[in-house]
Amino acid sequence: MTVTDATSTDPSAVGQARFDELLADGRKVEPRDWMPDEYRKTMIRQIAQHAHSEVIGQQPEGNWITRAPSLKRKSILMAKVQDEAGHGLYLYSAAETLGVSRDELNEMLHSGRQKYSSIFNYPTLSWSDMGAVGWLVDGAAITNQVMLTRTSYGPYARAMIKICKEESFHQRQGFEIMLTMVNGTAEQKAMAQDSLNRWWWPALAMFGPPDADSTHTTQSIAWGIKLETNDQLRQKFVDMTVPQAEYLGLTVPDPDLRWNDETGHYEFGAIDWDDFWAVVKGDGPCNRERIAHKVKAWEDGAWVREAGRAHAE
Ligand code: FAQ
């Protein structure tokens, strides 16, 4: 059946046909377009999880604002953390176009019904972690998000364009911190190596479970939500990042890492998926602290929301 089939009286069949046509033509699905319920649910889940990640992701770096080593570093870090808050806002707005309210999204995060990225449950123990987070975490985020600038849901794809530009600045500022550290004292270089050791594997796991264990990839690829799989993006990140580690004179903490001339890719060792799932299920080093801090900020901000409502009335 096609959209032009005048004999059809079933609105969802017409909607489905038009939805299929949009995807086949590589056009965007917009908020007022008919979409399958499962597509809407998947988009809400993914955009919300992404928004929550940006917001919770402020905490590990916010931890170092008061202890940044110079005024310049402090201003850069504050700007970066503010950018992450802004990304959360664009993404919550994109999710709202699907018929869910920001209050509902917050409630689902606070009650554990929606997730945020595993990566933000690890602690930031030293200043060089600010370098490693920018270089590796933002680097992994961009690898995934450049793909998402072409995702099928219009408001999400458009939000990604500005976000990617900012993430690109974040990645470079992180790499520049690492470069400064490795060119400092032996102790500073050792701190940079320690940060790489702790952040490397969680950054690889950020891309999500291996394709064989991924619940949503097949359907999300069919709907044009994902254009590449978790494993493809992970490989892209490894291929891009290993030469950067070499440039820094640092060692990637993976004895199985080697270049394969035939495939033109790096081979890498096994990721600890048990650790990943433990973190996703709430048992990472900082899960409880991150959510408690977020809920407290929400409760402490109640008077601002009330004042806003009173002013609007
Ligand atoms: N953490 O079937 P799949 C950033 C869950 S932004 C926790 O493969 P999907 C910027 C997944 O939800 C970082 N859970 O799932 C920044 C599913 O569970 P469910 C965030 C994870 O959705 C930098 C189950 O596992 N970026 O860093 C994770 O097709 C610095 C099965 O997985 C985005 O959110 C994980 N890492 O693919 C901010 C990008 N991975 O819901 C501050 C948008 C998977 O069925 C500082 N999201 N799960 O119960 C995506 O592209 C996708 O959602 C994936 C996962 C690729 C993350």
mmCIF file of C-alpha atoms and ligand atoms in Angstrom:
data_model
loop_
_atom_site.group_PDB
_atom_site.id
_atom_site.type_symbol
_atom_site.label_atom_id
_atom_site.label_comp_id
_atom_site.label_asym_id
_atom_site.label_seq_id
_atom_site.Cartn_x
_atom_site.Cartn_y
_atom_site.Cartn_z
ATOM 1 C CA MET A 1 0.000 0.000 0.000
ATOM 2 C CA THR A 2 1.192 3.544 -0.696
ATOM 3 C CA VAL A 3 0.150 6.890 0.749
ATOM 4 C CA THR A 4 -1.670 7.677 -2.451
ATOM 5 C CA ASP A 5 -3.961 4.656 -2.055
ATOM 6 C CA ALA A 6 -7.312 6.506 -1.946
ATOM 7 C CA THR A 7 -9.236 3.358 -1.013
ATOM 8 C CA SER A 8 -7.539 3.083 2.395
ATOM 9 C CA THR A 9 -9.591 4.255 5.362
ATOM 10 C CA ASP A 10 -7.266 2.971 8.103
ATOM 11 C CA PRO A 11 -5.327 6.041 9.320
ATOM 12 C CA SER A 12 -2.533 3.954 10.847
ATOM 13 C CA ALA A 13 -2.022 2.032 7.579
ATOM 14 C CA VAL A 14 -1.774 5.336 5.703
ATOM 15 C CA GLY A 15 0.548 6.650 8.409
ATOM 16 C CA GLN A 16 2.723 3.559 8.255
ATOM 17 C CA ALA A 17 2.993 3.839 4.469
ATOM 18 C CA ARG A 18 3.979 7.498 4.682
ATOM 19 C CA PHE A 19 6.460 6.723 7.506
ATOM 20 C CA ASP A 20 8.037 3.965 5.371
ATOM 21 C CA GLU A 21 8.275 6.381 2.435
ATOM 22 C CA LEU A 22 9.989 9.035 4.550
ATOM 23 C CA LEU A 23 12.590 6.533 5.730
ATOM 24 C CA ALA A 24 13.097 5.084 2.250
ATOM 25 C CA ASP A 25 13.675 8.597 0.856
ATOM 26 C CA GLY A 26 16.099 9.455 3.661
ATOM 27 C CA ARG A 27 13.840 12.306 4.818
ATOM 28 C CA LYS A 28 13.283 13.132 8.494
ATOM 29 C CA VAL A 29 10.385 12.043 10.659
ATOM 30 C CA GLU A 30 8.935 15.200 12.261
ATOM 31 C CA PRO A 31 6.888 15.526 15.502
ATOM 32 C CA ARG A 32 3.513 15.770 13.733
ATOM 33 C CA ASP A 33 4.148 12.805 11.439
ATOM 34 C CA TRP A 34 2.498 9.506 12.214
ATOM 35 C CA MET A 35 5.052 7.060 13.641
ATOM 36 C CA PRO A 36 4.790 3.520 15.018
ATOM 37 C CA ASP A 37 4.348 3.458 18.806
ATOM 38 C CA GLU A 38 7.541 1.435 19.185
ATOM 39 C CA TYR A 39 9.508 4.039 17.162
ATOM 40 C CA ARG A 40 8.174 6.787 19.473
ATOM 41 C CA LYS A 41 9.068 4.712 22.553
ATOM 42 C CA THR A 42 12.560 3.980 21.279
ATOM 43 C CA MET A 43 13.166 7.635 20.465
ATOM 44 C CA ILE A 44 11.948 8.762 23.893
ATOM 45 C CA ARG A 45 14.149 6.145 25.580
ATOM 46 C CA GLN A 46 17.265 7.025 23.619
ATOM 47 C CA ILE A 47 16.898 10.826 23.648
ATOM 48 C CA ALA A 48 16.007 10.813 27.358
ATOM 49 C CA GLN A 49 18.957 8.564 28.186
ATOM 50 C CA HIS A 50 21.176 10.876 26.182
ATOM 51 C CA ALA A 51 19.788 14.012 27.912
ATOM 52 C CA HIS A 52 20.198 12.432 31.358
ATOM 53 C CA SER A 53 23.803 11.529 30.459
ATOM 54 C CA GLU A 54 24.609 15.129 29.595
ATOM 55 C CA VAL A 55 23.119 16.340 32.883
ATOM 56 C CA ILE A 56 24.617 13.658 35.151
ATOM 57 C CA GLY A 57 27.840 14.006 33.129
ATOM 58 C CA GLN A 58 28.343 17.454 34.657
ATOM 59 C CA GLN A 59 29.158 15.886 38.027
ATOM 60 C CA PRO A 60 32.503 14.152 37.381
ATOM 61 C CA GLU A 61 33.978 17.324 35.860
ATOM 62 C CA GLY A 62 32.117 19.709 38.173
ATOM 63 C CA ASN A 63 34.118 17.964 40.895
ATOM 64 C CA TRP A 64 37.302 19.702 39.674
ATOM 65 C CA ILE A 65 36.080 23.262 39.050
ATOM 66 C CA THR A 66 37.144 24.486 42.486
ATOM 67 C CA ARG A 67 40.529 22.772 42.165
ATOM 68 C CA ALA A 68 41.486 23.616 38.573
ATOM 69 C CA PRO A 69 45.195 24.495 38.502
ATOM 70 C CA SER A 70 44.792 28.005 37.035
ATOM 71 C CA LEU A 71 42.163 30.648 36.299
ATOM 72 C CA LYS A 72 42.390 29.796 32.597
ATOM 73 C CA ARG A 73 41.780 26.082 33.230
ATOM 74 C CA LYS A 74 38.923 26.917 35.593
ATOM 75 C CA SER A 75 37.191 29.131 32.971
ATOM 76 C CA ILE A 76 37.560 26.478 30.279
ATOM 77 C CA LEU A 77 36.219 23.742 32.551
ATOM 78 C CA MET A 78 33.277 25.883 33.661
ATOM 79 C CA ALA A 79 32.421 26.624 30.018
ATOM 80 C CA LYS A 80 32.576 22.926 29.184
ATOM 81 C CA VAL A 81 30.355 21.882 32.077
ATOM 82 C CA GLN A 82 27.850 24.609 31.139
ATOM 83 C CA ASP A 83 27.849 23.290 27.567
ATOM 84 C CA GLU A 84 26.844 19.860 28.893
ATOM 85 C CA ALA A 85 23.886 21.441 30.727
ATOM 86 C CA GLY A 86 22.915 23.127 27.450
ATOM 87 C CA HIS A 87 23.101 19.794 25.599
ATOM 88 C CA GLY A 88 20.762 18.320 28.197
ATOM 89 C CA LEU A 89 18.292 21.155 27.556
ATOM 90 C CA TYR A 90 18.276 20.748 23.744
ATOM 91 C CA LEU A 91 17.783 17.025 24.195
ATOM 92 C CA TYR A 92 14.968 17.334 26.738
ATOM 93 C CA SER A 93 13.276 19.724 24.292
ATOM 94 C CA ALA A 94 13.685 17.168 21.496
ATOM 95 C CA ALA A 95 12.180 14.456 23.741
ATOM 96 C CA GLU A 96 9.245 16.731 24.631
ATOM 97 C CA THR A 97 8.263 16.913 20.946
ATOM 98 C CA LEU A 98 7.375 13.204 21.310
ATOM 99 C CA GLY A 99 4.706 13.900 23.928
ATOM 100 C CA VAL A 100 6.564 13.365 27.195
ATOM 101 C CA SER A 101 7.061 16.178 29.717
ATOM 102 C CA ARG A 102 10.328 17.226 31.303
ATOM 103 C CA ASP A 103 8.913 16.515 34.757
ATOM 104 C CA GLU A 104 8.083 12.953 33.704
ATOM 105 C CA LEU A 105 11.597 12.513 32.319
ATOM 106 C CA ASN A 106 13.169 13.772 35.522
ATOM 107 C CA GLU A 107 10.967 11.502 37.581
ATOM 108 C CA MET A 108 11.968 8.483 35.469
ATOM 109 C CA LEU A 109 15.655 9.300 35.941
ATOM 110 C CA HIS A 110 15.312 9.839 39.679
ATOM 111 C CA SER A 111 13.368 6.609 40.200
ATOM 112 C CA GLY A 112 15.820 4.568 38.091
ATOM 113 C CA ARG A 113 13.277 3.787 35.345
ATOM 114 C CA GLN A 114 15.469 5.539 32.773
ATOM 115 C CA LYS A 115 19.204 5.214 32.442
ATOM 116 C CA TYR A 116 22.179 7.473 31.808
ATOM 117 C CA SER A 117 25.534 6.493 30.355
ATOM 118 C CA SER A 118 27.604 3.979 32.321
ATOM 119 C CA ILE A 119 30.695 6.176 31.951
ATOM 120 C CA PHE A 120 29.534 8.777 34.477
ATOM 121 C CA ASN A 121 29.597 6.271 37.320
ATOM 122 C CA TYR A 122 33.382 6.292 37.571
ATOM 123 C CA PRO A 123 35.185 8.753 39.863
ATOM 124 C CA THR A 124 37.450 11.601 38.700
ATOM 125 C CA LEU A 125 40.434 11.158 41.002
ATOM 126 C CA SER A 126 43.012 13.600 39.649
ATOM 127 C CA TRP A 127 43.293 16.722 37.502
ATOM 128 C CA SER A 128 44.550 14.639 34.588
ATOM 129 C CA ASP A 129 41.161 12.889 34.627
ATOM 130 C CA MET A 130 39.816 16.188 33.230
ATOM 131 C CA GLY A 131 42.140 15.570 30.274
ATOM 132 C CA ALA A 132 41.140 11.907 29.937
ATOM 133 C CA VAL A 133 37.405 12.647 30.180
ATOM 134 C CA GLY A 134 37.586 15.326 27.473
ATOM 135 C CA TRP A 135 39.864 13.298 25.227
ATOM 136 C CA LEU A 136 38.272 9.850 25.637
ATOM 137 C CA VAL A 137 34.706 10.370 26.880
ATOM 138 C CA ASP A 138 33.913 13.335 24.644
ATOM 139 C CA GLY A 139 35.888 11.593 21.882
ATOM 140 C CA ALA A 140 33.676 8.499 22.194
ATOM 141 C CA ALA A 141 30.563 10.686 22.461
ATOM 142 C CA ILE A 142 31.404 12.490 19.191
ATOM 143 C CA THR A 143 32.103 9.236 17.367
ATOM 144 C CA ASN A 144 28.554 8.162 18.205
ATOM 145 C CA GLN A 145 26.948 11.589 17.779
ATOM 146 C CA VAL A 146 28.351 12.443 14.357
ATOM 147 C CA MET A 147 26.339 9.421 13.209
ATOM 148 C CA LEU A 148 23.294 10.787 15.049
ATOM 149 C CA THR A 149 23.359 14.083 13.081
ATOM 150 C CA ARG A 150 21.881 11.868 10.311
ATOM 151 C CA THR A 151 19.405 9.984 12.517
ATOM 152 C CA SER A 152 15.831 9.720 11.228
ATOM 153 C CA TYR A 153 14.027 11.832 13.868
ATOM 154 C CA GLY A 154 14.334 15.487 12.792
ATOM 155 C CA PRO A 155 14.488 17.312 16.163
ATOM 156 C CA TYR A 156 17.128 14.865 17.463
ATOM 157 C CA ALA A 157 19.265 15.086 14.303
ATOM 158 C CA ARG A 158 19.214 18.901 14.368
ATOM 159 C CA ALA A 159 20.097 19.062 18.083
ATOM 160 C CA MET A 160 23.095 16.855 17.340
ATOM 161 C CA ILE A 161 24.641 19.314 14.899
ATOM 162 C CA LYS A 162 25.299 22.015 17.484
ATOM 163 C CA ILE A 163 26.163 19.445 20.143
ATOM 164 C CA CYS A 164 28.823 17.868 17.926
ATOM 165 C CA LYS A 165 30.490 21.231 17.302
ATOM 166 C CA GLU A 166 30.742 21.795 21.045
ATOM 167 C CA GLU A 167 31.860 18.227 21.766
ATOM 168 C CA SER A 168 34.631 18.704 19.279
ATOM 169 C CA PHE A 169 35.948 21.659 21.320
ATOM 170 C CA HIS A 170 35.601 19.528 24.463
ATOM 171 C CA GLN A 171 37.606 16.691 22.964
ATOM 172 C CA ARG A 172 40.412 19.030 21.923
ATOM 173 C CA GLN A 173 40.586 20.763 25.290
ATOM 174 C CA GLY A 174 40.899 17.329 26.938
ATOM 175 C CA PHE A 175 43.654 16.273 24.559
ATOM 176 C CA GLU A 176 45.459 19.567 25.217
ATOM 177 C CA ILE A 177 45.363 18.919 28.988
ATOM 178 C CA MET A 178 46.876 15.478 28.340
ATOM 179 C CA LEU A 179 49.548 17.009 26.086
ATOM 180 C CA THR A 180 50.466 19.523 28.783
ATOM 181 C CA MET A 181 50.648 16.775 31.406
ATOM 182 C CA VAL A 182 52.852 14.446 29.346
ATOM 183 C CA ASN A 183 55.246 17.326 28.654
ATOM 184 C CA GLY A 184 55.432 18.236 32.352
ATOM 185 C CA THR A 185 57.308 16.462 35.143
ATOM 186 C CA ALA A 186 57.685 12.666 35.303
ATOM 187 C CA GLU A 187 55.047 12.700 38.023
ATOM 188 C CA GLN A 188 52.596 14.576 35.785
ATOM 189 C CA LYS A 189 53.214 12.169 32.926
ATOM 190 C CA ALA A 190 52.543 9.263 35.311
ATOM 191 C CA MET A 191 49.241 10.905 36.307
ATOM 192 C CA ALA A 192 48.259 11.117 32.635
ATOM 193 C CA GLN A 193 49.108 7.426 32.165
ATOM 194 C CA ASP A 194 47.088 6.508 35.251
ATOM 195 C CA SER A 195 44.082 8.404 33.876
ATOM 196 C CA LEU A 196 44.351 6.601 30.537
ATOM 197 C CA ASN A 197 44.577 3.272 32.386
ATOM 198 C CA ARG A 198 41.360 3.957 34.307
ATOM 199 C CA TRP A 199 39.277 5.549 31.517
ATOM 200 C CA TRP A 200 40.223 3.451 28.484
ATOM 201 C CA TRP A 201 38.024 0.409 29.110
ATOM 202 C CA PRO A 202 34.948 2.281 30.409
ATOM 203 C CA ALA A 203 35.201 4.531 27.301
ATOM 204 C CA LEU A 204 35.118 1.460 25.018
ATOM 205 C CA ALA A 205 32.133 0.060 26.925
ATOM 206 C CA MET A 206 30.230 3.362 26.480
ATOM 207 C CA PHE A 207 29.312 2.304 22.939
ATOM 208 C CA GLY A 208 27.017 -0.317 24.432
ATOM 209 C CA PRO A 209 27.028 -4.136 24.428
ATOM 210 C CA PRO A 210 28.513 -6.133 21.539
ATOM 211 C CA ASP A 211 26.184 -6.265 18.517
ATOM 212 C CA ALA A 212 25.327 -9.897 19.259
ATOM 213 C CA ASP A 213 23.943 -8.866 22.685
ATOM 214 C CA SER A 214 22.390 -5.538 21.692
ATOM 215 C CA THR A 215 18.613 -5.485 22.224
ATOM 216 C CA HIS A 216 17.768 -2.549 19.990
ATOM 217 C CA THR A 217 20.370 -2.299 17.228
ATOM 218 C CA THR A 218 18.633 -4.326 14.494
ATOM 219 C CA GLN A 219 15.349 -2.436 14.805
ATOM 220 C CA SER A 220 17.063 0.930 15.295
ATOM 221 C CA ILE A 221 19.099 0.412 12.117
ATOM 222 C CA ALA A 222 15.931 -0.541 10.210
ATOM 223 C CA TRP A 223 14.298 2.708 11.384
ATOM 224 C CA GLY A 224 17.333 4.837 10.551
ATOM 225 C CA ILE A 225 17.797 5.766 14.235
ATOM 226 C CA LYS A 226 21.242 4.187 14.283
ATOM 227 C CA LEU A 227 23.291 4.215 11.090
ATOM 228 C CA GLU A 228 26.168 2.199 12.522
ATOM 229 C CA THR A 229 26.259 -0.542 15.138
ATOM 230 C CA ASN A 230 27.843 -0.419 18.602
ATOM 231 C CA ASP A 231 30.800 -2.564 17.469
ATOM 232 C CA GLN A 232 31.388 -0.532 14.298
ATOM 233 C CA LEU A 233 31.505 2.728 16.264
ATOM 234 C CA ARG A 234 33.726 1.202 18.949
ATOM 235 C CA GLN A 235 36.191 0.077 16.263
ATOM 236 C CA LYS A 236 36.166 3.549 14.695
ATOM 237 C CA PHE A 237 36.977 5.070 18.097
ATOM 238 C CA VAL A 238 39.854 2.649 18.742
ATOM 239 C CA ASP A 239 41.324 3.281 15.264
ATOM 240 C CA MET A 240 41.152 7.039 15.818
ATOM 241 C CA THR A 241 42.395 7.114 19.415
ATOM 242 C CA VAL A 242 45.333 4.682 19.504
ATOM 243 C CA PRO A 243 47.519 6.921 17.285
ATOM 244 C CA GLN A 244 46.625 9.877 19.540
ATOM 245 C CA ALA A 245 47.834 7.897 22.591
ATOM 246 C CA GLU A 246 51.058 7.131 20.715
ATOM 247 C CA TYR A 247 51.494 10.828 19.928
ATOM 248 C CA LEU A 248 51.144 11.544 23.653
ATOM 249 C CA GLY A 249 53.772 8.887 24.422
ATOM 250 C CA LEU A 250 51.253 6.959 26.542
ATOM 251 C CA THR A 251 50.534 3.226 26.569
ATOM 252 C CA VAL A 252 47.020 1.959 25.932
ATOM 253 C CA PRO A 253 46.346 -0.520 28.779
ATOM 254 C CA ASP A 254 45.648 -3.467 26.498
ATOM 255 C CA PRO A 255 48.303 -6.166 25.952
ATOM 256 C CA ASP A 256 46.236 -7.598 23.061
ATOM 257 C CA LEU A 257 46.137 -4.354 21.098
ATOM 258 C CA ARG A 258 47.739 -4.725 17.665
ATOM 259 C CA TRP A 259 47.425 -3.267 14.198
ATOM 260 C CA ASN A 260 46.068 -5.663 11.572
ATOM 261 C CA ASP A 261 47.477 -4.800 8.142
ATOM 262 C CA GLU A 262 44.925 -6.943 6.342
ATOM 263 C CA THR A 263 41.799 -5.448 7.883
ATOM 264 C CA GLY A 264 43.268 -1.966 8.251
ATOM 265 C CA HIS A 265 42.027 -1.860 11.857
ATOM 266 C CA TYR A 266 43.378 -2.326 15.373
ATOM 267 C CA GLU A 267 42.503 -5.565 17.120
ATOM 268 C CA PHE A 268 41.824 -5.122 20.813
ATOM 269 C CA GLY A 269 41.337 -7.263 23.921
ATOM 270 C CA ALA A 270 38.150 -8.400 25.640
ATOM 271 C CA ILE A 271 35.991 -5.807 27.381
ATOM 272 C CA ASP A 272 34.799 -6.694 30.891
ATOM 273 C CA TRP A 273 31.060 -6.857 30.164
ATOM 274 C CA ASP A 274 30.275 -8.080 33.685
ATOM 275 C CA ASP A 275 31.646 -4.798 35.002
ATOM 276 C CA PHE A 276 29.625 -2.863 32.400
ATOM 277 C CA TRP A 277 26.333 -4.574 33.315
ATOM 278 C CA ALA A 278 26.996 -4.143 37.047
ATOM 279 C CA VAL A 279 27.455 -0.403 36.451
ATOM 280 C CA VAL A 280 24.364 -0.200 34.212
ATOM 281 C CA LYS A 281 22.312 -1.967 36.880
ATOM 282 C CA GLY A 282 23.334 0.549 39.547
ATOM 283 C CA ASP A 283 26.387 -1.048 41.156
ATOM 284 C CA GLY A 284 29.185 1.115 39.773
ATOM 285 C CA PRO A 285 31.561 3.059 42.023
ATOM 286 C CA CYS A 286 29.476 6.276 41.917
ATOM 287 C CA ASN A 287 25.895 5.367 40.858
ATOM 288 C CA ARG A 288 24.307 6.113 44.223
ATOM 289 C CA GLU A 289 26.251 9.335 44.708
ATOM 290 C CA ARG A 290 25.354 10.609 41.204
ATOM 291 C CA ILE A 291 21.608 10.055 41.613
ATOM 292 C CA ALA A 292 21.533 11.347 45.199
ATOM 293 C CA HIS A 293 23.274 14.546 44.050
ATOM 294 C CA LYS A 294 20.873 14.959 41.118
ATOM 295 C CA VAL A 295 17.768 14.416 43.275
ATOM 296 C CA LYS A 296 19.062 16.888 45.879
ATOM 297 C CA ALA A 297 19.672 19.529 43.180
ATOM 298 C CA TRP A 298 16.122 18.954 41.880
ATOM 299 C CA GLU A 299 14.633 19.309 45.372
ATOM 300 C CA ASP A 300 16.775 22.336 46.247
ATOM 301 C CA GLY A 301 15.601 23.977 43.011
ATOM 302 C CA ALA A 302 11.882 23.576 43.814
ATOM 303 C CA TRP A 303 11.578 27.226 44.888
ATOM 304 C CA VAL A 304 12.936 28.394 41.497
ATOM 305 C CA ARG A 305 10.315 26.359 39.634
ATOM 306 C CA GLU A 306 7.595 27.637 41.967
ATOM 307 C CA ALA A 307 8.730 31.242 41.492
ATOM 308 C CA GLY A 308 8.738 30.728 37.703
ATOM 309 C CA ARG A 309 5.189 29.378 37.797
ATOM 310 C CA ALA A 310 3.979 32.220 40.052
ATOM 311 C CA HIS A 311 5.569 34.777 37.712
ATOM 312 C CA ALA A 312 3.932 33.158 34.669
ATOM 313 C CA GLU A 313 0.538 33.269 36.384
HETATM 314 N N1 FAQ B 1 25.308 3.020 29.526
HETATM 315 O O1 FAQ B 1 20.412 -2.405 22.604
HETATM 316 P P1 FAQ B 1 21.509 -1.524 23.029
HETATM 317 C C1 FAQ B 1 28.353 12.261 26.536
HETATM 318 C C2 FAQ B 1 21.776 -0.112 27.562
HETATM 319 S S1 FAQ B 1 26.845 11.705 26.028
HETATM 320 C C3 FAQ B 1 24.132 2.626 30.060
HETATM 321 O O2 FAQ B 1 22.758 -1.562 22.237
HETATM 322 P P2 FAQ B 1 20.902 1.165 22.108
HETATM 323 C C4 FAQ B 1 28.647 13.733 26.486
HETATM 324 C C5 FAQ B 1 20.676 0.309 26.594
HETATM 325 O O3 FAQ B 1 20.005 1.459 27.036
HETATM 326 C C6 FAQ B 1 26.911 9.967 26.349
HETATM 327 N N2 FAQ B 1 23.275 1.795 29.410
HETATM 328 O O4 FAQ B 1 20.961 -0.016 23.189
HETATM 329 C C7 FAQ B 1 29.393 14.120 27.680
HETATM 330 C C8 FAQ B 1 19.806 -0.926 26.596
HETATM 331 O O5 FAQ B 1 19.034 -0.971 27.780
HETATM 332 P P3 FAQ B 1 17.403 -0.783 27.782
HETATM 333 C C9 FAQ B 1 25.623 9.341 26.094
HETATM 334 C C10 FAQ B 1 23.634 1.400 28.176
HETATM 335 O O6 FAQ B 1 20.131 2.259 22.726
HETATM 336 C C11 FAQ B 1 30.770 13.966 27.745
HETATM 337 C C12 FAQ B 1 20.811 -2.056 26.744
HETATM 338 O O7 FAQ B 1 21.981 -1.483 27.313
HETATM 339 N N3 FAQ B 1 25.396 9.208 24.696
HETATM 340 O O8 FAQ B 1 29.122 11.448 26.904
HETATM 341 C C13 FAQ B 1 24.819 1.815 27.555
HETATM 342 O O9 FAQ B 1 20.446 0.663 20.782
HETATM 343 C C14 FAQ B 1 31.472 14.371 28.893
HETATM 344 C C15 FAQ B 1 21.121 -2.713 25.408
HETATM 345 O O10 FAQ B 1 21.886 -1.820 24.563
HETATM 346 C C16 FAQ B 1 24.214 8.787 24.220
HETATM 347 O O11 FAQ B 1 23.313 8.504 24.997
HETATM 348 C C17 FAQ B 1 25.677 2.643 28.288
HETATM 349 N N4 FAQ B 1 26.867 3.068 27.819
HETATM 350 O O12 FAQ B 1 22.422 1.625 21.944
HETATM 351 C C18 FAQ B 1 28.728 14.693 28.761
HETATM 352 C C19 FAQ B 1 24.086 8.711 22.735
HETATM 353 N N5 FAQ B 1 24.894 1.245 26.334
HETATM 354 O O13 FAQ B 1 17.179 0.692 27.511
HETATM 355 C C20 FAQ B 1 29.441 15.107 29.897
HETATM 356 C C21 FAQ B 1 22.735 8.264 22.301
HETATM 357 C C22 FAQ B 1 23.773 0.505 26.190
HETATM 358 O O14 FAQ B 1 16.843 -1.650 26.726
HETATM 359 C C23 FAQ B 1 30.829 14.935 29.941
HETATM 360 N N6 FAQ B 1 22.511 6.863 22.566
HETATM 361 N N7 FAQ B 1 23.027 0.588 27.297
HETATM 362 O O15 FAQ B 1 16.998 -1.158 29.179
HETATM 363 C C24 FAQ B 1 22.870 5.872 21.707
HETATM 364 O O16 FAQ B 1 23.454 6.108 20.659
HETATM 365 C C25 FAQ B 1 22.480 4.467 22.082
HETATM 366 O O17 FAQ B 1 21.462 4.538 23.068
HETATM 367 C C26 FAQ B 1 23.679 3.595 22.592
HETATM 368 C C27 FAQ B 1 23.136 2.211 23.013
HETATM 369 C C28 FAQ B 1 24.676 3.405 21.467
HETATM 370 C C29 FAQ B 1 24.350 4.240 23.802
#
